[in-house]
Amino acid sequence: MTDSRSVSRPSSDGDDDGGSDGDGAHEGGQQLPSALTIRLYTSHFLSTWNSRLFEFGAVLFLASIFPHTLLPMSVYALARSAAAITLAQPVGACVDRGHRLKIVRASIVGQRLAVALSCAVFAALLQRRSASGAAGLAVASLETALLAGAVVLACVEKLCATVNLVAVERDWVVVITEGNAAARTDLNARMRRIDLLCKLLGPLAISTIAAAFSVPVAVWATFGMNLASIAVEYVFIAQVYHMVPRLSREHPREQRGEPELQEDGRLLISNEADEQAPGLVSSGPTARVAKTGEVLFSFLAAYFSHPAFLPSFSLALLYLTVLSFSGQMVTYLMSVGYSPLHVGLVRTASTIFELSATWIGPQVVKRIGVVRGGIWSLCWQMVWLAAGASWFLRGGLGSPDDAGSKNMTAATGLVVGVALSRVGLWGFDLCAQNIVQDEVEADHRGTFSALESSFQNLFELLSYAITVIFSRPDQFRFPVLVSIVAVYVSGGLYAVFVRKRRGHLFHAPRSACVCSDKPSPAR
């Protein structure tokens, strides 16, 4: 495969101090039509809103149905994430090869139906639990069957959500903004802003309904909002598709009829397994498993060898963390004396910092480009996490009973560091996403992004495994240390990418170059 991207990245490996890193940050300043962006943002908002609403709502519903055990919720969450990890290859292939509009529409309908049926299952479980009181054997068996159905539906919902995310954010956005890097950066930032707002407001909305009325009312509210949005989403995404003629083109591989090999002979993603080993098709289950393993290995080899692997994997590695104001950190904060009000306030403050990154990030990219913007964002994150963790560990944490105020002070230092670090996190997310969009070939965007998503889910699962091992509040320092190490490893991997791409990590001060024979790069 020839590297035609060098045409659009004329100085990506150069030493330009000004600003684009060859990413075209200043190219194509024309704004996208408002009629297009309004429909795209509305569709994206409805998809993300329903996904966040259901994601938090399902945890709330299961906690109400099974109040004395975490096992059902753990199995539910584990199966949902495992489905996203193990089925990444089919999801990516579906996005790469399928008709763009049909794939996204199918993901919308599939996700909405899965949520609607899940709500019906939760409602049935709540009704039976309230009616039966102490469950007999028959009732317990029925509950087990209903829970199994909810788990299967959760896997379907997660896969459909992943298809929608990968297709729209990693494929459609690139095609819509083709040749207009500034518009792409702005579009990415606005869509991420929508994601973060839904992440904050979705759980708040469903928990408020449950508190003000009841959990069954919250279940049916989730059901109603989910079904009410499907028609708008379905129509608006079709209108976006028809407003951008480039989206209706065949995928490059279909146009060329080429095998999925790079021109240098390296296997990128092999779908020629049937031709290479036709006997496998009729050789039984063992051969089929072997062929599936071979194809999966080809996908992984392609991902690891791709020029955009390091930014992508660095981003995925940041999911190996407990420092995110999610369940693990919230549980710890409450164990050392934070009230629900305090937790709500720090989560709100953290979200404000995260949202600020969606305005700061595009400005950074405009001034110094996505490659340098990524390293500066990661540095910001590493510095503030190191500061917060140092304050936290220096507190010499004991058990909450021994040193409540000491733990509270140490935890507050950690909270401040984590909240400020979120600006760097989402700034890097924006830069890494731009790099992947720019550098991954059109006929492999779905597969590449699905594999990235599977690694994100894998690292997130590992973060939960760590808190299972170190489950006591006085052991929280160990998950914190693992999280910090993951961030610094991520920074190191991305630094390798920057070094390869630019030949250096940081510029010397401009004053040091004044007397140089080499003219200073133009800004």
mmCIF file of N, CA and C in Angstrom, residues 213-295:
data_model
loop_
_atom_site.group_PDB
_atom_site.id
_atom_site.type_symbol
_atom_site.label_atom_id
_atom_site.label_comp_id
_atom_site.label_asym_id
_atom_site.label_seq_id
_atom_site.Cartn_x
_atom_site.Cartn_y
_atom_site.Cartn_z
ATOM 1 N N PHE A 213 -39.760 9.335 42.003
ATOM 2 C CA PHE A 213 -40.933 8.484 41.814
ATOM 3 C C PHE A 213 -40.644 7.079 42.342
ATOM 4 N N SER A 214 -40.094 6.227 41.492
ATOM 5 C CA SER A 214 -39.738 4.869 41.914
ATOM 6 C C SER A 214 -38.861 4.250 40.844
ATOM 7 N N VAL A 215 -38.237 3.128 41.169
ATOM 8 C CA VAL A 215 -37.393 2.441 40.192
ATOM 9 C C VAL A 215 -38.217 1.919 39.007
ATOM 10 N N PRO A 216 -39.400 1.311 39.218
ATOM 11 C CA PRO A 216 -40.208 0.899 38.059
ATOM 12 C C PRO A 216 -40.553 2.055 37.127
ATOM 13 N N VAL A 217 -40.835 3.239 37.692
ATOM 14 C CA VAL A 217 -41.110 4.402 36.843
ATOM 15 C C VAL A 217 -39.863 4.757 36.027
ATOM 16 N N ALA A 218 -38.678 4.652 36.639
ATOM 17 C CA ALA A 218 -37.430 4.928 35.920
ATOM 18 C C ALA A 218 -37.217 3.929 34.791
ATOM 19 N N VAL A 219 -37.601 2.677 35.024
ATOM 20 C CA VAL A 219 -37.482 1.655 33.971
ATOM 21 C C VAL A 219 -38.342 2.023 32.770
ATOM 22 N N TRP A 220 -39.594 2.384 33.037
ATOM 23 C CA TRP A 220 -40.490 2.722 31.935
ATOM 24 C C TRP A 220 -40.137 4.061 31.297
ATOM 25 N N ALA A 221 -39.538 4.967 32.065
ATOM 26 C CA ALA A 221 -39.054 6.222 31.481
ATOM 27 C C ALA A 221 -37.918 5.946 30.501
ATOM 28 N N THR A 222 -37.022 5.040 30.890
ATOM 29 C CA THR A 222 -35.944 4.635 29.979
ATOM 30 C C THR A 222 -36.522 4.002 28.717
ATOM 31 N N PHE A 223 -37.512 3.148 28.890
ATOM 32 C CA PHE A 223 -38.198 2.507 27.770
ATOM 33 C C PHE A 223 -38.810 3.552 26.841
ATOM 34 N N GLY A 224 -39.511 4.529 27.426
ATOM 35 C CA GLY A 224 -40.190 5.536 26.614
ATOM 36 C C GLY A 224 -39.226 6.444 25.869
ATOM 37 N N MET A 225 -38.185 6.942 26.559
ATOM 38 C CA MET A 225 -37.212 7.813 25.897
ATOM 39 C C MET A 225 -36.492 7.084 24.776
ATOM 40 N N ASN A 226 -36.218 5.816 25.001
ATOM 41 C CA ASN A 226 -35.521 5.010 24.013
ATOM 42 C C ASN A 226 -36.338 4.862 22.737
ATOM 43 N N LEU A 227 -37.609 4.522 22.868
ATOM 44 C CA LEU A 227 -38.448 4.342 21.688
ATOM 45 C C LEU A 227 -38.807 5.668 21.024
ATOM 46 N N ALA A 228 -38.941 6.728 21.836
ATOM 47 C CA ALA A 228 -39.334 8.025 21.273
ATOM 48 C C ALA A 228 -38.265 8.591 20.343
ATOM 49 N N SER A 229 -37.006 8.205 20.539
ATOM 50 C CA SER A 229 -35.917 8.793 19.763
ATOM 51 C C SER A 229 -35.606 8.039 18.477
ATOM 52 N N ILE A 230 -36.108 6.833 18.348
ATOM 53 C CA ILE A 230 -35.667 5.982 17.243
ATOM 54 C C ILE A 230 -36.035 6.575 15.885
ATOM 55 N N ALA A 231 -37.232 7.136 15.753
ATOM 56 C CA ALA A 231 -37.664 7.678 14.459
ATOM 57 C C ALA A 231 -36.816 8.878 14.064
ATOM 58 N N VAL A 232 -36.555 9.776 15.026
ATOM 59 C CA VAL A 232 -35.752 10.960 14.730
ATOM 60 C C VAL A 232 -34.337 10.553 14.316
ATOM 61 N N GLU A 233 -33.749 9.637 15.072
ATOM 62 C CA GLU A 233 -32.399 9.164 14.746
ATOM 63 C C GLU A 233 -32.366 8.529 13.362
ATOM 64 N N TYR A 234 -33.338 7.679 13.107
ATOM 65 C CA TYR A 234 -33.396 6.923 11.859
ATOM 66 C C TYR A 234 -33.488 7.848 10.652
ATOM 67 N N VAL A 235 -34.321 8.889 10.780
ATOM 68 C CA VAL A 235 -34.524 9.826 9.666
ATOM 69 C C VAL A 235 -33.326 10.762 9.512
ATOM 70 N N PHE A 236 -32.832 11.305 10.617
ATOM 71 C CA PHE A 236 -31.755 12.293 10.548
ATOM 72 C C PHE A 236 -30.458 11.699 10.012
ATOM 73 N N ILE A 237 -30.134 10.485 10.405
ATOM 74 C CA ILE A 237 -28.886 9.896 9.918
ATOM 75 C C ILE A 237 -28.987 9.621 8.421
ATOM 76 N N ALA A 238 -30.184 9.296 7.944
ATOM 77 C CA ALA A 238 -30.388 9.111 6.510
ATOM 78 C C ALA A 238 -30.234 10.434 5.768
ATOM 79 N N GLN A 239 -30.730 11.511 6.354
ATOM 80 C CA GLN A 239 -30.588 12.821 5.723
ATOM 81 C C GLN A 239 -29.126 13.247 5.650
ATOM 82 N N VAL A 240 -28.363 12.961 6.702
ATOM 83 C CA VAL A 240 -26.924 13.241 6.653
ATOM 84 C C VAL A 240 -26.275 12.458 5.525
ATOM 85 N N TYR A 241 -26.633 11.205 5.412
ATOM 86 C CA TYR A 241 -26.068 10.337 4.360
ATOM 87 C C TYR A 241 -26.349 10.910 2.972
ATOM 88 N N HIS A 242 -27.554 11.340 2.733
ATOM 89 C CA HIS A 242 -27.918 11.836 1.405
ATOM 90 C C HIS A 242 -27.372 13.236 1.136
ATOM 91 N N MET A 243 -27.040 13.984 2.182
ATOM 92 C CA MET A 243 -26.472 15.319 1.991
ATOM 93 C C MET A 243 -24.982 15.284 1.662
ATOM 94 N N VAL A 244 -24.343 14.139 1.870
ATOM 95 C CA VAL A 244 -22.905 13.987 1.579
ATOM 96 C C VAL A 244 -22.748 12.876 0.550
ATOM 97 N N PRO A 245 -22.693 13.213 -0.737
ATOM 98 C CA PRO A 245 -22.627 12.183 -1.785
ATOM 99 C C PRO A 245 -21.461 11.213 -1.607
ATOM 100 N N ARG A 246 -20.351 11.690 -1.028
ATOM 101 C CA ARG A 246 -19.185 10.801 -0.870
ATOM 102 C C ARG A 246 -19.495 9.589 0.002
ATOM 103 N N LEU A 247 -20.467 9.724 0.920
ATOM 104 C CA LEU A 247 -20.803 8.605 1.790
ATOM 105 C C LEU A 247 -21.424 7.449 1.020
ATOM 106 N N SER A 248 -22.006 7.742 -0.115
ATOM 107 C CA SER A 248 -22.680 6.696 -0.880
ATOM 108 C C SER A 248 -21.749 5.937 -1.804
ATOM 109 N N ARG A 249 -20.492 6.369 -1.869
ATOM 110 C CA ARG A 249 -19.547 5.642 -2.708
ATOM 111 C C ARG A 249 -19.247 4.285 -2.107
ATOM 112 N N GLU A 250 -18.832 3.378 -3.005
ATOM 113 C CA GLU A 250 -18.407 2.078 -2.520
ATOM 114 C C GLU A 250 -17.112 2.232 -1.738
ATOM 115 N N HIS A 251 -16.899 1.298 -0.823
ATOM 116 C CA HIS A 251 -15.630 1.296 -0.113
ATOM 117 C C HIS A 251 -14.502 1.067 -1.104
ATOM 118 N N PRO A 252 -13.317 1.628 -0.853
ATOM 119 C CA PRO A 252 -12.196 1.511 -1.789
ATOM 120 C C PRO A 252 -11.891 0.077 -2.177
ATOM 121 N N ARG A 253 -12.002 -0.863 -1.240
ATOM 122 C CA ARG A 253 -11.668 -2.240 -1.570
ATOM 123 C C ARG A 253 -12.657 -2.806 -2.574
ATOM 124 N N GLU A 254 -13.938 -2.416 -2.438
ATOM 125 C CA GLU A 254 -14.943 -2.902 -3.372
ATOM 126 C C GLU A 254 -14.738 -2.299 -4.749
ATOM 127 N N GLN A 255 -14.284 -1.039 -4.799
ATOM 128 C CA GLN A 255 -14.073 -0.381 -6.086
ATOM 129 C C GLN A 255 -12.901 -1.017 -6.829
ATOM 130 N N ARG A 256 -11.833 -1.328 -6.070
ATOM 131 C CA ARG A 256 -10.626 -1.817 -6.724
ATOM 132 C C ARG A 256 -10.648 -3.325 -6.940
ATOM 133 N N GLY A 257 -11.418 -4.024 -6.077
ATOM 134 C CA GLY A 257 -11.409 -5.467 -6.141
ATOM 135 C C GLY A 257 -10.071 -6.042 -5.712
ATOM 136 N N GLU A 258 -9.376 -5.347 -4.816
ATOM 137 C CA GLU A 258 -8.044 -5.787 -4.417
ATOM 138 C C GLU A 258 -8.113 -6.722 -3.225
ATOM 139 N N PRO A 259 -7.177 -7.670 -3.121
ATOM 140 C CA PRO A 259 -7.079 -8.452 -1.899
ATOM 141 C C PRO A 259 -6.592 -7.555 -0.775
ATOM 142 N N GLU A 260 -6.811 -7.971 0.449
ATOM 143 C CA GLU A 260 -6.488 -7.143 1.593
ATOM 144 C C GLU A 260 -5.033 -7.323 2.005
ATOM 145 N N LEU A 261 -4.149 -6.988 1.083
ATOM 146 C CA LEU A 261 -2.718 -7.073 1.333
ATOM 147 C C LEU A 261 -2.093 -5.733 1.026
ATOM 148 N N GLN A 262 -1.054 -5.375 1.777
ATOM 149 C CA GLN A 262 -0.323 -4.183 1.451
ATOM 150 C C GLN A 262 0.565 -4.461 0.253
ATOM 151 N N GLU A 263 0.940 -3.409 -0.458
ATOM 152 C CA GLU A 263 1.735 -3.582 -1.663
ATOM 153 C C GLU A 263 3.143 -4.093 -1.370
ATOM 154 N N ASP A 264 3.587 -3.918 -0.105
ATOM 155 C CA ASP A 264 4.904 -4.449 0.220
ATOM 156 C C ASP A 264 4.837 -5.927 0.581
ATOM 157 N N GLY A 265 3.651 -6.520 0.414
ATOM 158 C CA GLY A 265 3.503 -7.944 0.651
ATOM 159 C C GLY A 265 3.085 -8.283 2.067
ATOM 160 N N ARG A 266 3.040 -7.308 2.965
ATOM 161 C CA ARG A 266 2.664 -7.555 4.336
ATOM 162 C C ARG A 266 1.163 -7.772 4.423
ATOM 163 N N LEU A 267 0.744 -8.807 5.157
ATOM 164 C CA LEU A 267 -0.677 -9.059 5.316
ATOM 165 C C LEU A 267 -1.286 -7.976 6.173
ATOM 166 N N LEU A 268 -2.321 -7.306 5.651
ATOM 167 C CA LEU A 268 -3.009 -6.306 6.454
ATOM 168 C C LEU A 268 -4.179 -6.964 7.168
ATOM 169 N N ILE A 269 -5.166 -7.396 6.414
ATOM 170 C CA ILE A 269 -6.278 -8.148 6.972
ATOM 171 C C ILE A 269 -6.685 -9.160 5.919
ATOM 172 N N SER A 270 -6.556 -10.400 6.241
ATOM 173 C CA SER A 270 -6.766 -11.418 5.227
ATOM 174 C C SER A 270 -8.180 -11.944 5.281
ATOM 175 N N ASN A 271 -8.891 -11.760 4.182
ATOM 176 C CA ASN A 271 -10.194 -12.380 4.013
ATOM 177 C C ASN A 271 -10.137 -13.453 2.926
ATOM 178 N N GLU A 272 -8.927 -13.833 2.575
ATOM 179 C CA GLU A 272 -8.746 -14.807 1.506
ATOM 180 C C GLU A 272 -8.520 -16.196 2.073
ATOM 181 N N ALA A 273 -8.905 -16.402 3.356
ATOM 182 C CA ALA A 273 -8.621 -17.683 3.987
ATOM 183 C C ALA A 273 -9.308 -18.826 3.255
ATOM 184 N N ASP A 274 -10.503 -18.583 2.747
ATOM 185 C CA ASP A 274 -11.215 -19.645 2.049
ATOM 186 C C ASP A 274 -10.486 -20.062 0.786
ATOM 187 N N GLU A 275 -9.888 -19.064 0.076
ATOM 188 C CA GLU A 275 -9.183 -19.378 -1.144
ATOM 189 C C GLU A 275 -7.855 -20.063 -0.845
ATOM 190 N N GLN A 276 -7.203 -19.627 0.268
ATOM 191 C CA GLN A 276 -5.912 -20.185 0.591
ATOM 192 C C GLN A 276 -6.032 -21.604 1.122
ATOM 193 N N ALA A 277 -7.114 -21.876 1.841
ATOM 194 C CA ALA A 277 -7.279 -23.196 2.421
ATOM 195 C C ALA A 277 -8.732 -23.620 2.313
ATOM 196 N N PRO A 278 -9.190 -23.927 1.087
ATOM 197 C CA PRO A 278 -10.595 -24.235 0.888
ATOM 198 C C PRO A 278 -11.056 -25.464 1.657
ATOM 199 N N GLY A 279 -10.142 -26.348 1.964
ATOM 200 C CA GLY A 279 -10.529 -27.544 2.681
ATOM 201 C C GLY A 279 -11.008 -27.284 4.082
ATOM 202 N N LEU A 280 -10.646 -26.133 4.638
ATOM 203 C CA LEU A 280 -11.024 -25.833 6.008
ATOM 204 C C LEU A 280 -12.527 -25.689 6.160
ATOM 205 N N VAL A 281 -13.176 -25.251 5.083
ATOM 206 C CA VAL A 281 -14.605 -24.978 5.176
ATOM 207 C C VAL A 281 -15.381 -26.235 5.512
ATOM 208 N N SER A 282 -14.952 -27.364 4.980
ATOM 209 C CA SER A 282 -15.690 -28.607 5.184
ATOM 210 C C SER A 282 -14.936 -29.583 6.069
ATOM 211 N N SER A 283 -14.006 -29.080 6.890
ATOM 212 C CA SER A 283 -13.175 -29.971 7.688
ATOM 213 C C SER A 283 -13.587 -30.023 9.141
ATOM 214 N N GLY A 284 -14.760 -29.507 9.486
ATOM 215 C CA GLY A 284 -15.250 -29.651 10.828
ATOM 216 C C GLY A 284 -14.977 -28.463 11.718
ATOM 217 N N PRO A 285 -15.492 -28.541 12.962
ATOM 218 C CA PRO A 285 -15.402 -27.405 13.886
ATOM 219 C C PRO A 285 -13.972 -27.001 14.233
ATOM 220 N N THR A 286 -13.088 -27.980 14.374
ATOM 221 C CA THR A 286 -11.712 -27.661 14.749
ATOM 222 C C THR A 286 -11.046 -26.777 13.700
ATOM 223 N N ALA A 287 -11.261 -27.141 12.426
ATOM 224 C CA ALA A 287 -10.659 -26.356 11.347
ATOM 225 C C ALA A 287 -11.273 -24.960 11.288
ATOM 226 N N ARG A 288 -12.575 -24.892 11.554
ATOM 227 C CA ARG A 288 -13.216 -23.577 11.543
ATOM 228 C C ARG A 288 -12.664 -22.693 12.656
ATOM 229 N N VAL A 289 -12.459 -23.272 13.828
ATOM 230 C CA VAL A 289 -11.878 -22.507 14.936
ATOM 231 C C VAL A 289 -10.480 -22.042 14.566
ATOM 232 N N ALA A 290 -9.707 -22.959 13.918
ATOM 233 C CA ALA A 290 -8.351 -22.595 13.518
ATOM 234 C C ALA A 290 -8.367 -21.460 12.504
ATOM 235 N N LYS A 291 -9.309 -21.511 11.558
ATOM 236 C CA LYS A 291 -9.396 -20.452 10.560
ATOM 237 C C LYS A 291 -9.789 -19.127 11.207
ATOM 238 N N THR A 292 -10.742 -19.196 12.151
ATOM 239 C CA THR A 292 -11.145 -17.982 12.860
ATOM 240 C C THR A 292 -9.971 -17.389 13.618
ATOM 241 N N GLY A 293 -9.184 -18.260 14.264
ATOM 242 C CA GLY A 293 -8.007 -17.785 14.977
ATOM 243 C C GLY A 293 -6.988 -17.156 14.046
ATOM 244 N N GLU A 294 -6.844 -17.744 12.856
ATOM 245 C CA GLU A 294 -5.895 -17.196 11.887
ATOM 246 C C GLU A 294 -6.332 -15.810 11.407
ATOM 247 N N VAL A 295 -7.626 -15.659 11.156
ATOM 248 C CA VAL A 295 -8.135 -14.357 10.717
ATOM 249 C C VAL A 295 -7.968 -13.315 11.824
#
